[in-house]
Coordinates of C-alpha atoms and ligand atoms in Angstrom, one line a residue:
M28 CA 5.2 20.1 17.5
S29 CA 3.7 21.2 14.2
K30 CA 0.0 20.5 14.6
P31 CA -2.3 21.0 17.5
P32 CA -3.8 17.8 18.9
E33 CA -7.2 16.8 17.5
P34 CA -9.9 16.4 20.0
A35 CA -9.6 13.1 21.8
P36 CA -12.1 10.6 20.3
A37 CA -15.2 9.7 22.3
E38 CA -14.5 6.8 24.8
E39 CA -17.1 4.4 23.4
T40 CA -15.5 4.5 19.9
L41 CA -12.0 3.6 21.1
D42 CA -10.3 0.5 19.9
F43 CA -8.4 -1.5 22.5
I44 CA -5.1 0.3 21.8
R45 CA -6.6 3.8 22.1
E46 CA -8.3 2.7 25.3
I47 CA -5.0 1.8 26.8
V48 CA -3.4 5.1 25.7
A49 CA -6.4 7.1 26.9
D50 CA -6.1 5.4 30.3
D51 CA -2.3 6.1 30.5
V52 CA -2.9 9.7 29.7
R53 CA -5.8 10.1 32.1
T54 CA -3.9 8.4 35.0
G55 CA -0.9 10.5 34.3
K56 CA 1.3 7.5 33.5
H57 CA 2.3 9.5 30.4
A58 CA 1.6 13.1 29.6
A59 CA 1.3 12.1 25.9
P60 CA 2.0 9.0 23.9
V61 CA 5.1 8.6 21.9
T62 CA 4.8 6.0 19.2
R63 CA 7.1 4.9 16.4
F64 CA 6.8 3.4 12.9
P65 CA 9.9 1.1 12.5
P66 CA 10.2 -0.2 8.9
E67 CA 13.1 -2.3 7.9
P68 CA 14.4 -0.6 4.7
N69 CA 14.5 -3.8 2.7
G70 CA 11.6 -3.1 0.3
Y71 CA 8.8 -0.7 -0.4
L72 CA 6.0 -0.2 2.0
H73 CA 2.7 -2.0 1.3
V74 CA -0.9 -1.3 2.4
G75 CA -0.3 -3.4 5.6
H76 CA 2.3 -0.8 6.5
A77 CA -0.3 1.9 5.8
K78 CA -2.5 0.4 8.5
S79 CA 0.4 0.5 11.0
I80 CA 1.3 4.1 9.9
C81 CA -2.2 5.3 10.3
L82 CA -2.4 3.6 13.7
N83 CA 0.9 4.9 15.1
F84 CA 0.6 8.5 13.8
G85 CA -3.1 8.5 14.4
V86 CA -2.9 7.6 18.1
A87 CA -0.1 10.1 18.7
R88 CA -1.9 12.9 17.0
E89 CA -5.2 12.2 18.7
F90 CA -3.6 12.2 22.2
G91 CA -1.2 15.1 21.6
G92 CA 2.0 13.1 21.3
H93 CA 4.3 12.4 18.4
T94 CA 5.6 9.6 16.3
N95 CA 9.1 8.7 15.4
L96 CA 10.1 7.3 12.0
R97 CA 12.8 4.8 12.8
F98 CA 14.6 2.8 10.2
D99 CA 15.2 -0.7 11.6
D100 CA 18.5 -1.0 9.8
T101 CA 20.2 -3.9 11.6
N102 CA 20.8 -6.0 8.5
P103 CA 23.1 -4.1 6.1
T104 CA 23.0 -6.9 3.5
K105 CA 19.4 -6.3 2.5
E106 CA 19.0 -2.6 3.1
E107 CA 19.2 0.1 0.5
Q108 CA 19.0 3.9 0.2
E109 CA 16.3 3.5 -2.5
Y110 CA 14.1 1.9 0.1
I111 CA 14.8 4.5 2.7
D112 CA 13.8 7.3 0.2
S113 CA 10.7 5.5 -0.9
I114 CA 9.5 4.9 2.7
K115 CA 9.9 8.5 3.6
A116 CA 8.0 9.6 0.4
D117 CA 5.2 7.1 1.1
V118 CA 4.7 8.1 4.8
K119 CA 4.5 11.8 3.7
W120 CA 2.2 11.1 0.9
L121 CA -0.1 9.2 3.3
G122 CA -0.3 12.6 5.1
F123 CA 1.9 12.0 8.1
D124 CA 4.9 14.0 9.4
W125 CA 7.6 12.8 11.8
G126 CA 9.0 16.3 12.0
E127 CA 12.4 16.2 13.6
H128 CA 11.9 12.6 14.8
L129 CA 13.8 10.7 12.2
Y130 CA 16.0 7.9 13.7
H131 CA 17.8 4.8 12.8
A132 CA 18.4 1.7 14.9
S133 CA 22.0 2.2 13.8
D134 CA 22.1 5.6 15.7
Y135 CA 22.2 3.4 18.8
F136 CA 24.9 0.8 17.8
D137 CA 27.4 2.2 20.4
Q138 CA 24.9 2.2 23.2
L139 CA 23.6 -1.3 22.2
Y140 CA 27.1 -2.6 22.2
E141 CA 27.9 -1.1 25.6
W142 CA 24.7 -2.7 27.1
A143 CA 25.6 -6.0 25.5
E144 CA 29.0 -5.9 27.4
L145 CA 27.1 -5.0 30.5
L146 CA 24.9 -8.2 30.1
V147 CA 28.1 -10.2 29.6
Q148 CA 29.5 -8.7 32.8
K149 CA 26.3 -9.6 34.7
G150 CA 26.6 -13.2 33.4
L151 CA 23.6 -12.7 31.3
A152 CA 25.1 -13.1 27.9
Y153 CA 27.8 -15.4 26.4
V154 CA 29.7 -16.0 23.2
D155 CA 28.7 -19.2 21.5
D156 CA 30.8 -21.0 18.9
L157 CA 28.1 -23.3 17.7
T158 CA 27.2 -23.0 14.0
A159 CA 23.9 -21.6 13.0
D160 CA 22.7 -25.1 12.2
Q161 CA 23.7 -26.4 15.6
I162 CA 22.1 -23.5 17.4
R163 CA 18.9 -24.3 15.6
E164 CA 19.2 -28.0 16.5
Y165 CA 20.0 -27.2 20.1
R166 CA 17.0 -24.9 20.4
G167 CA 14.5 -27.7 20.7
T168 CA 10.9 -27.5 19.5
L169 CA 7.6 -26.4 20.8
T170 CA 7.2 -29.7 22.6
E171 CA 10.8 -30.5 23.5
P172 CA 13.1 -28.3 25.6
G173 CA 16.3 -27.0 24.2
K174 CA 19.8 -28.2 25.0
E175 CA 22.5 -26.0 26.5
S176 CA 25.4 -25.1 24.4
P177 CA 28.8 -26.5 25.6
F178 CA 30.0 -22.8 25.5
R179 CA 27.2 -21.6 27.7
N180 CA 29.2 -21.6 30.9
R181 CA 32.3 -19.6 29.7
S182 CA 33.6 -17.2 32.3
V183 CA 32.7 -13.6 32.2
E184 CA 36.4 -12.8 31.3
E185 CA 36.5 -15.2 28.4
N186 CA 33.1 -14.0 27.1
L187 CA 34.2 -10.3 27.3
D188 CA 37.4 -11.1 25.6
L189 CA 35.8 -13.0 22.8
F190 CA 33.0 -10.5 22.3
R191 CA 35.5 -7.6 22.0
R192 CA 37.5 -9.6 19.5
M193 CA 34.3 -10.3 17.6
R194 CA 33.8 -6.6 17.4
A195 CA 37.5 -6.0 16.5
G196 CA 37.0 -8.2 13.4
E197 CA 39.1 -11.2 14.4
F198 CA 36.6 -13.8 13.4
P199 CA 34.9 -14.6 10.1
D200 CA 31.2 -14.3 9.5
G201 CA 29.1 -17.0 11.1
T202 CA 31.8 -18.4 13.4
R203 CA 30.5 -16.9 16.7
V204 CA 27.4 -15.2 18.1
L205 CA 26.6 -13.4 21.3
R206 CA 23.6 -14.9 23.0
A207 CA 21.4 -13.8 26.0
K208 CA 21.7 -16.4 28.8
I209 CA 18.1 -16.9 29.7
D210 CA 16.6 -20.4 29.8
M211 CA 17.0 -23.3 27.3
A212 CA 14.1 -25.1 28.8
S213 CA 11.6 -22.2 28.6
G214 CA 8.3 -23.0 27.1
N215 CA 8.8 -19.9 25.0
I216 CA 11.3 -20.6 22.3
N217 CA 12.2 -16.9 22.1
L218 CA 13.7 -17.2 25.6
R219 CA 16.0 -20.1 24.8
D220 CA 19.1 -18.0 24.7
P221 CA 18.3 -15.8 21.7
V222 CA 21.0 -14.4 19.5
M223 CA 21.9 -10.8 20.2
Y224 CA 24.8 -10.2 17.9
R225 CA 26.1 -11.9 14.7
I226 CA 29.3 -11.4 12.8
L227 CA 28.8 -9.7 9.5
H228 CA 31.6 -8.1 7.6
A229 CA 29.4 -5.8 5.6
S230 CA 29.4 -2.1 5.0
H231 CA 26.3 -0.3 6.4
P232 CA 24.6 2.6 4.7
M233 CA 24.8 4.7 7.9
T234 CA 27.8 3.4 9.8
G235 CA 30.0 2.4 6.9
D236 CA 32.7 -0.1 8.0
K237 CA 32.7 0.8 11.7
W238 CA 31.0 -2.4 12.6
C239 CA 31.4 -6.1 11.7
I240 CA 28.9 -7.3 14.3
Y241 CA 25.3 -6.4 14.1
P242 CA 22.5 -6.7 16.7
S243 CA 19.5 -8.8 16.1
Y244 CA 16.0 -7.3 15.8
D245 CA 14.9 -8.7 19.2
Y246 CA 17.9 -7.1 20.9
A247 CA 17.9 -3.8 19.0
H248 CA 14.2 -3.1 18.9
G249 CA 13.1 -2.7 22.5
Q250 CA 16.2 -0.9 23.5
S251 CA 15.7 1.6 20.6
D252 CA 12.2 2.1 21.9
A253 CA 13.5 2.8 25.4
I254 CA 16.2 5.2 24.2
E255 CA 13.6 7.2 22.2
G256 CA 11.1 7.3 25.1
I257 CA 8.5 5.4 23.2
T258 CA 5.5 4.9 25.5
H259 CA 3.5 2.4 23.4
S260 CA 5.3 0.1 21.0
L261 CA 2.6 -1.1 18.6
C262 CA 3.5 -4.2 16.6
T263 CA 1.8 -7.0 14.8
L264 CA 0.6 -10.2 16.5
E265 CA 3.5 -12.4 15.4
F266 CA 5.6 -10.5 18.0
E267 CA 3.3 -11.5 20.9
D268 CA 5.6 -14.4 21.8
H269 CA 8.6 -12.0 21.6
R270 CA 7.1 -9.8 24.3
P271 CA 8.7 -11.7 27.3
L272 CA 12.1 -11.3 25.6
Y273 CA 11.3 -7.6 25.0
E274 CA 10.6 -7.3 28.7
W275 CA 13.6 -9.3 29.8
F276 CA 16.1 -7.0 28.1
L277 CA 14.3 -3.9 29.5
E278 CA 14.4 -5.4 33.0
N279 CA 18.1 -6.3 32.8
L280 CA 19.5 -3.1 31.3
P281 CA 19.7 0.4 32.7
V282 CA 17.4 1.8 30.0
P283 CA 16.1 5.3 30.3
S284 CA 12.4 4.5 29.9
R285 CA 10.0 1.6 30.0
P286 CA 8.0 1.2 26.8
R287 CA 5.1 -1.1 26.6
Q288 CA 4.7 -3.5 23.6
I289 CA 1.1 -4.0 22.4
E290 CA 0.3 -6.3 19.6
F291 CA -2.5 -5.9 17.0
A292 CA -3.7 -8.0 14.1
R293 CA -1.9 -7.3 10.8
L294 CA -3.8 -6.4 7.8
N295 CA -4.6 -9.2 5.4
L296 CA -6.5 -8.5 2.2
T297 CA -8.2 -10.9 -0.2
Y298 CA -6.5 -11.4 -3.6
T299 CA -3.4 -9.8 -2.1
V300 CA 0.0 -10.9 -0.7
L301 CA 1.5 -8.5 1.8
S302 CA 5.1 -9.7 2.2
K303 CA 8.0 -7.5 1.1
R304 CA 10.0 -10.6 0.3
F305 CA 7.4 -11.9 -2.1
L306 CA 6.8 -8.5 -3.7
L307 CA 10.6 -8.2 -4.2
R308 CA 10.5 -11.5 -6.0
L309 CA 7.8 -10.3 -8.4
V310 CA 9.9 -7.2 -9.1
N311 CA 13.1 -9.1 -9.6
E312 CA 11.5 -11.7 -11.9
G313 CA 10.0 -9.0 -14.0
R314 CA 6.4 -10.1 -13.4
V315 CA 5.3 -6.6 -12.8
R316 CA 6.5 -3.2 -14.0
G317 CA 8.3 -2.5 -10.7
W318 CA 7.6 -1.8 -7.1
D319 CA 5.1 0.9 -8.1
D320 CA 3.3 -1.2 -10.7
P321 CA -0.4 -0.2 -10.3
R322 CA -1.3 -3.8 -9.5
M323 CA 1.1 -4.0 -6.6
P324 CA -0.3 -3.6 -3.1
T325 CA 2.6 -1.2 -2.3
I326 CA 1.8 2.3 -1.3
S327 CA 3.7 3.5 -4.4
G328 CA 1.7 1.1 -6.6
L329 CA -1.6 2.3 -5.2
R330 CA -0.5 5.9 -5.7
R331 CA 0.4 5.2 -9.3
R332 CA -2.9 3.4 -9.8
G333 CA -4.7 6.6 -8.6
V334 CA -5.7 5.7 -5.1
P335 CA -5.9 8.9 -3.1
P336 CA -4.2 8.9 0.4
E337 CA -7.6 9.9 2.0
A338 CA -9.0 6.6 0.8
L339 CA -6.2 4.6 2.5
R340 CA -6.7 6.6 5.7
Q341 CA -10.5 6.0 5.6
F342 CA -9.9 2.3 4.9
A343 CA -7.6 2.1 8.0
E344 CA -10.2 3.8 10.0
T345 CA -13.1 1.6 8.9
I346 CA -11.3 -1.7 9.4
G347 CA -10.2 -0.6 12.8
V348 CA -7.7 -2.3 15.1
A349 CA -8.3 -5.6 16.7
K350 CA -6.4 -8.3 18.6
R351 CA -7.7 -11.2 16.5
A352 CA -6.3 -12.1 13.1
S353 CA -8.7 -11.6 10.2
V354 CA -8.9 -11.0 6.4
N355 CA -10.4 -7.9 4.9
E356 CA -12.1 -7.8 1.6
Y357 CA -10.3 -6.0 -1.2
A358 CA -13.7 -4.7 -2.2
A359 CA -13.8 -2.8 1.1
L360 CA -10.7 -0.9 0.1
E361 CA -12.1 -0.2 -3.3
H362 CA -15.3 1.1 -1.7
E363 CA -13.3 3.8 0.1
V364 CA -11.4 4.6 -3.1
R365 CA -14.7 5.2 -4.9
D366 CA -16.1 7.2 -2.0
V367 CA -13.2 9.7 -2.2
L368 CA -12.9 9.7 -6.0
N369 CA -16.7 10.3 -6.4
R370 CA -16.4 13.4 -4.4
T371 CA -13.2 14.7 -5.8
S372 CA -12.7 13.5 -9.4
P373 CA -13.6 15.7 -12.4
R374 CA -15.8 13.9 -15.0
R375 CA -14.3 13.6 -18.4
L376 CA -15.2 11.8 -21.7
A377 CA -13.1 9.1 -23.1
V378 CA -13.8 6.2 -25.5
L379 CA -11.8 3.1 -25.0
R380 CA -12.8 0.9 -27.9
P381 CA -14.0 3.4 -30.6
L382 CA -16.7 3.0 -33.1
R383 CA -17.2 5.8 -35.7
V384 CA -20.5 7.6 -35.8
V385 CA -21.3 10.0 -38.6
L386 CA -24.2 12.4 -38.2
T387 CA -25.5 12.6 -41.7
N388 CA -27.7 15.7 -41.1
Y389 CA -25.1 17.7 -39.1
P390 CA -23.5 20.4 -41.2
E391 CA -20.1 19.4 -42.5
G392 CA -17.3 21.5 -40.9
Q393 CA -19.5 22.8 -38.1
V394 CA -18.2 22.7 -34.5
E395 CA -20.1 23.6 -31.4
E396 CA -19.3 23.5 -27.8
V397 CA -21.5 21.7 -25.3
E398 CA -21.3 22.4 -21.6
L399 CA -20.8 19.6 -19.2
D400 CA -20.6 19.4 -15.4
N401 CA -17.2 18.8 -14.1
N402 CA -18.6 17.0 -11.1
P403 CA -22.4 16.6 -10.4
E404 CA -21.4 15.8 -6.8
D405 CA -19.6 19.1 -6.4
K406 CA -21.3 22.1 -8.0
A407 CA -18.3 24.2 -7.1
A408 CA -16.3 22.2 -9.6
G409 CA -18.1 24.2 -12.4
K410 CA -18.6 23.3 -16.0
R411 CA -16.4 22.9 -19.1
K412 CA -16.9 23.1 -22.8
V413 CA -16.4 20.0 -25.0
P414 CA -16.3 20.3 -28.8
F415 CA -19.0 18.4 -30.8
A416 CA -18.9 17.9 -34.5
R417 CA -20.3 15.7 -37.3
E418 CA -18.0 12.7 -36.7
L419 CA -17.8 11.1 -33.3
W420 CA -16.4 8.1 -31.5
I421 CA -18.7 6.1 -29.2
E422 CA -17.9 2.9 -27.4
R423 CA -18.1 -0.2 -29.5
D424 CA -19.9 -2.0 -26.7
D425 CA -22.7 0.6 -26.8
F426 CA -24.0 -0.6 -30.1
M427 CA -25.5 -4.0 -31.0
E428 CA -26.8 -4.7 -34.5
D429 CA -29.2 -7.3 -33.1
P430 CA -29.8 -6.4 -29.5
P431 CA -31.2 -8.8 -27.0
K432 CA -34.2 -7.7 -24.9
K433 CA -32.4 -5.9 -22.1
F434 CA -29.9 -4.0 -24.2
F435 CA -31.2 -0.4 -24.3
R436 CA -28.2 1.3 -25.9
L437 CA -27.8 2.0 -29.6
A438 CA -29.2 -0.3 -32.2
P439 CA -30.5 0.1 -35.8
G440 CA -33.5 2.5 -35.8
R441 CA -33.1 3.3 -32.1
E442 CA -32.6 6.7 -30.5
V443 CA -30.2 7.4 -27.6
R444 CA -28.9 10.5 -25.8
L445 CA -25.3 11.6 -26.2
R446 CA -24.3 13.0 -22.8
G447 CA -24.9 16.8 -22.7
A448 CA -25.3 17.0 -26.5
Y449 CA -28.1 15.6 -28.6
F450 CA -30.4 12.6 -29.2
I451 CA -29.2 10.6 -32.2
T452 CA -30.9 7.8 -34.1
C453 CA -29.0 5.0 -35.9
Q454 CA -30.1 4.9 -39.5
E455 CA -27.5 2.7 -41.2
V456 CA -24.8 0.2 -40.3
V457 CA -21.7 0.3 -42.5
K458 CA -19.5 -2.8 -42.5
D459 CA -16.0 -3.5 -43.7
A460 CA -14.9 -6.2 -46.1
A461 CA -14.6 -8.7 -43.2
G462 CA -18.2 -8.0 -42.2
Q463 CA -17.3 -6.1 -39.1
V464 CA -19.3 -3.0 -38.1
A465 CA -17.1 -0.1 -39.3
E466 CA -19.3 2.9 -38.9
L467 CA -22.7 4.0 -37.9
R468 CA -24.6 6.6 -39.9
C469 CA -27.0 8.4 -37.6
T470 CA -29.2 11.5 -37.6
Y471 CA -29.4 14.0 -34.7
D472 CA -32.3 16.0 -33.6
P473 CA -31.3 19.7 -33.4
A474 CA -34.2 20.3 -31.0
T475 CA -32.6 18.2 -28.3
R476 CA -29.5 20.3 -27.8
G477 CA -28.2 20.0 -24.2
G478 CA -29.7 16.5 -23.9
S479 CA -33.4 17.0 -23.5
A480 CA -36.3 17.1 -25.9
P481 CA -39.1 19.8 -25.9
D482 CA -41.7 17.1 -26.3
G483 CA -40.5 15.4 -23.2
R484 CA -39.4 12.1 -24.8
S485 CA -36.4 10.5 -23.1
P486 CA -34.3 7.7 -24.5
K487 CA -33.4 4.8 -22.2
A488 CA -29.7 5.2 -22.6
T489 CA -27.2 8.0 -22.4
L490 CA -23.8 7.4 -24.1
H491 CA -20.4 9.0 -23.7
W492 CA -18.7 10.2 -26.8
V493 CA -15.8 12.3 -28.2
S494 CA -15.5 14.4 -31.3
A495 CA -13.3 12.4 -33.7
R496 CA -11.6 15.5 -35.0
H497 CA -10.9 16.9 -31.6
A498 CA -10.1 13.9 -29.5
K499 CA -6.6 13.0 -28.5
P500 CA -5.2 9.4 -28.7
A501 CA -4.3 7.7 -25.5
E502 CA -3.3 4.3 -24.0
V503 CA -5.4 3.0 -21.3
R504 CA -4.4 0.3 -18.9
L505 CA -7.1 -1.8 -17.2
Y506 CA -6.4 -3.9 -14.1
D507 CA -7.7 -6.9 -12.4
H508 CA -6.5 -8.5 -9.2
L509 CA -2.9 -9.6 -9.2
F510 CA -4.0 -13.0 -8.1
T511 CA -6.8 -15.2 -9.3
K512 CA -7.7 -16.5 -5.8
P513 CA -9.0 -14.6 -2.7
D514 CA -6.4 -16.5 -0.7
P515 CA -3.3 -16.6 -2.9
G516 CA -0.9 -19.4 -2.1
A517 CA -3.4 -21.5 -0.2
G518 CA -2.6 -24.4 -2.5
G519 CA 1.1 -24.0 -1.7
D520 CA 2.3 -22.1 -4.7
L521 CA 1.9 -18.3 -4.8
L522 CA 3.1 -18.0 -8.4
A523 CA 0.6 -20.5 -9.6
D524 CA -2.1 -18.2 -8.4
L525 CA -0.8 -15.1 -10.3
N526 CA -3.4 -13.7 -12.6
P527 CA -2.1 -13.8 -16.2
N528 CA -4.8 -11.2 -17.2
S529 CA -4.2 -8.8 -14.4
E530 CA -3.2 -6.0 -16.9
E531 CA -5.0 -5.2 -20.2
V532 CA -3.5 -2.5 -22.3
V533 CA -6.0 -0.7 -24.5
P534 CA -3.8 1.1 -27.1
G535 CA -6.3 3.0 -29.2
A536 CA -8.5 5.0 -26.8
W537 CA -9.6 8.6 -27.5
I538 CA -9.9 11.2 -24.8
E539 CA -11.5 14.6 -24.8
P540 CA -9.1 17.4 -25.7
S541 CA -9.1 19.0 -22.2
L542 CA -7.1 15.9 -21.1
A543 CA -4.2 16.4 -23.4
E544 CA -1.0 17.0 -21.5
V545 CA -2.4 16.6 -18.0
P546 CA 0.4 15.6 -15.7
A547 CA 1.0 12.2 -14.2
G548 CA -1.0 11.6 -11.1
T549 CA -4.1 13.5 -12.3
R550 CA -7.2 11.7 -11.3
V551 CA -10.5 11.8 -13.3
Q552 CA -13.6 9.9 -13.8
F553 CA -14.2 8.7 -17.4
E554 CA -17.9 8.8 -17.5
R555 CA -19.5 5.3 -17.4
L556 CA -16.0 3.7 -17.4
G557 CA -14.5 4.2 -14.0
Y558 CA -11.9 6.3 -12.2
F559 CA -8.6 6.8 -14.0
C560 CA -5.2 8.3 -13.2
V561 CA -2.5 9.6 -15.5
D562 CA 0.3 7.1 -15.3
T563 CA 4.0 8.0 -14.8
D564 CA 4.7 6.6 -18.3
T565 CA 2.6 9.4 -19.9
T566 CA 4.1 11.7 -22.5
A567 CA 2.6 14.6 -24.5
A568 CA 2.6 12.4 -27.6
K569 CA 1.1 9.4 -25.8
P570 CA -0.9 10.0 -22.7
V571 CA -1.3 6.9 -20.5
F572 CA -4.2 6.3 -18.1
N573 CA -4.6 3.7 -15.4
R574 CA -8.0 2.5 -14.4
T575 CA -7.9 2.9 -10.6
V576 CA -11.3 1.3 -10.1
T577 CA -14.5 0.7 -11.9
L578 CA -17.7 2.5 -11.0
R579 CA -19.6 -0.6 -9.9
D580 CA -19.4 -1.0 -6.2
A581 CA -19.7 -4.7 -5.4
W582 CA -18.9 -4.0 -1.8
A583 CA -21.9 -1.6 -1.3
K584 CA -24.1 -4.4 -2.7
V585 CA -22.7 -7.0 -0.3
Q586 CA -23.3 -4.6 2.6
A587 CA -26.8 -3.8 1.5
K588 CA -27.6 -7.5 1.5
G589 CA -26.3 -7.6 5.0
Ligands
LIG619 P1 6.9 -7.8 5.5 O1 6.5 -9.1 6.2 O2 5.9 -7.4 4.5 O3 8.3 -7.8 5.0 P2 7.6 -6.6 7.9 O4 6.8 -6.7 9.1 O5 8.8 -7.4 7.8 O6 6.7 -6.7 6.6 P3 8.7 -4.1 8.7 O7 9.4 -3.2 7.8 O8 9.5 -4.8 9.7 O9 8.0 -5.1 7.7 O10 7.4 -3.5 9.3 C1 7.3 -2.2 9.8 C2 6.0 -2.1 10.6 O11 4.9 -2.4 9.9 C3 6.1 -3.1 11.8 O12 5.7 -2.5 13.0 C4 5.1 -4.2 11.3 O13 4.5 -4.8 12.4 C5 4.1 -3.4 10.5 N1 3.4 -4.2 9.5 C6 4.0 -5.0 8.6 N2 3.1 -5.6 7.8 C7 1.9 -5.3 8.3 C8 0.5 -5.6 8.0 N3 0.2 -6.5 7.1 N4 -0.5 -5.1 8.7 C9 -0.2 -4.2 9.7 N5 1.1 -3.8 10.1 C10 2.1 -4.3 9.4
LIG620 MG1 10.4 -7.3 9.3

């Protein structure tokens, strides 16, 4: 194992899963836990998967065990190498390592087949010729028992012969299935003779054309767990009703170990849809820039947006693990993002919607360098020099010709501070032919260099700025929730709740020269504007920045109010 175990967490802080694991380790039932993260490679991972990854890898790490990454690749028609690669990259980026424990459900196809034959021989599985529709019809409902298939009582010999011929490719897709023979009257629909194998003449990314029958999730999953020696098989609540079936297979097969399935509540987030199927649809219909669009709740989207992996781990930790379904606030995720970025992001100057300022008393052609803190939260981050000259860009929003009472920023005749540089006073407003403010003519006070006045006067506002001659042009992309409603789709139509204004492209921003040519993935704070991350679309000619999150923390306010 690569890393030494972390000290086991204190008992009273344990969630119900860690309590079970701690107990099993203390009583010696297991020397250490073995968990698994079992994604189906049919899409990119989302933040819900991040919760499951943090839980599975976290539990194993804390109690000195390990975690398997297992691709649940039982449906070759939907699974792709691109997804496999993205899943591995995302788990690693989150900070977890499966070491040599990389597996596929398809690694066990031979064993699973052998065990299926064994169930047939024990009279516990049969080949059914009913169609998929008939099977559904015969299954019954929550209130009505199911009906037995007319093929249910085939002899062992006939079942074995048919199952072998299914495997040999003698029958077309959908004509027969292998079913477990359990109880068509069971109160639990999952026990009404669930399908174990279906015929699917499809090539598989791992096994090629070796198989034309593929096991169902329910049959493959528990046996894969047992083969791998998984001690605690952690899954989301919708599998609670599948647990008796999970146990049934383990009981009736000579499996090498007895994993225990434990269910926990899946992550739900306001303004967010966590379903690979729906996210795939957004991608296919071109409603987003791809799986990694910065608005997507995918791990790759969050990464491209600028969310640091620590923030996702912190989020997983603060929301905890519970047995009851709930919805978490998106703002709580943003709170963790700000917490990490505040500590780690260098501060930089950028102006999104520029307004020209000319300092009429500043010598023409003069350039000086002002020193700014890279991060006031982290003195070790040091300082940097930013060029200052006669013509500057400030934010259009930071000026009002006719300011209302509570507007303290720049206005005619008013003095403000330019961050780290000088105090300036607006003397004249120049307008264009259309009557729009085109330029401000201001004076600066040379005695205020560095941003403080010898006479102790202090303007109410400090503005960010860049030198017009030195700044570099950039495109900045601002984001809002992908959905307009906290509970998208509650009205029955998810697409109707898509936010048409979820992305705003600001084409003509100016950034301080130190930001020219910073590589994609670089995270910074633009002072007063938020946290930003260099997008993968960035080029030397046109840097592109995504706003990860604004500075304003609505969540902290909500919490303060209690
Ligand atoms: P989706 O419904 O989005 O397609 P899934 O459950 O089908 O997700 P899998 O690839 O089967 O996706 O999931 C891998 C693991 O991640 C499973 O153990 C599953 O329980 C867990 N998981 C999926 N969604 C969530 C979620 N929202 N919160 C926590 N865990 C999740
Ligand atoms: Mg699934």
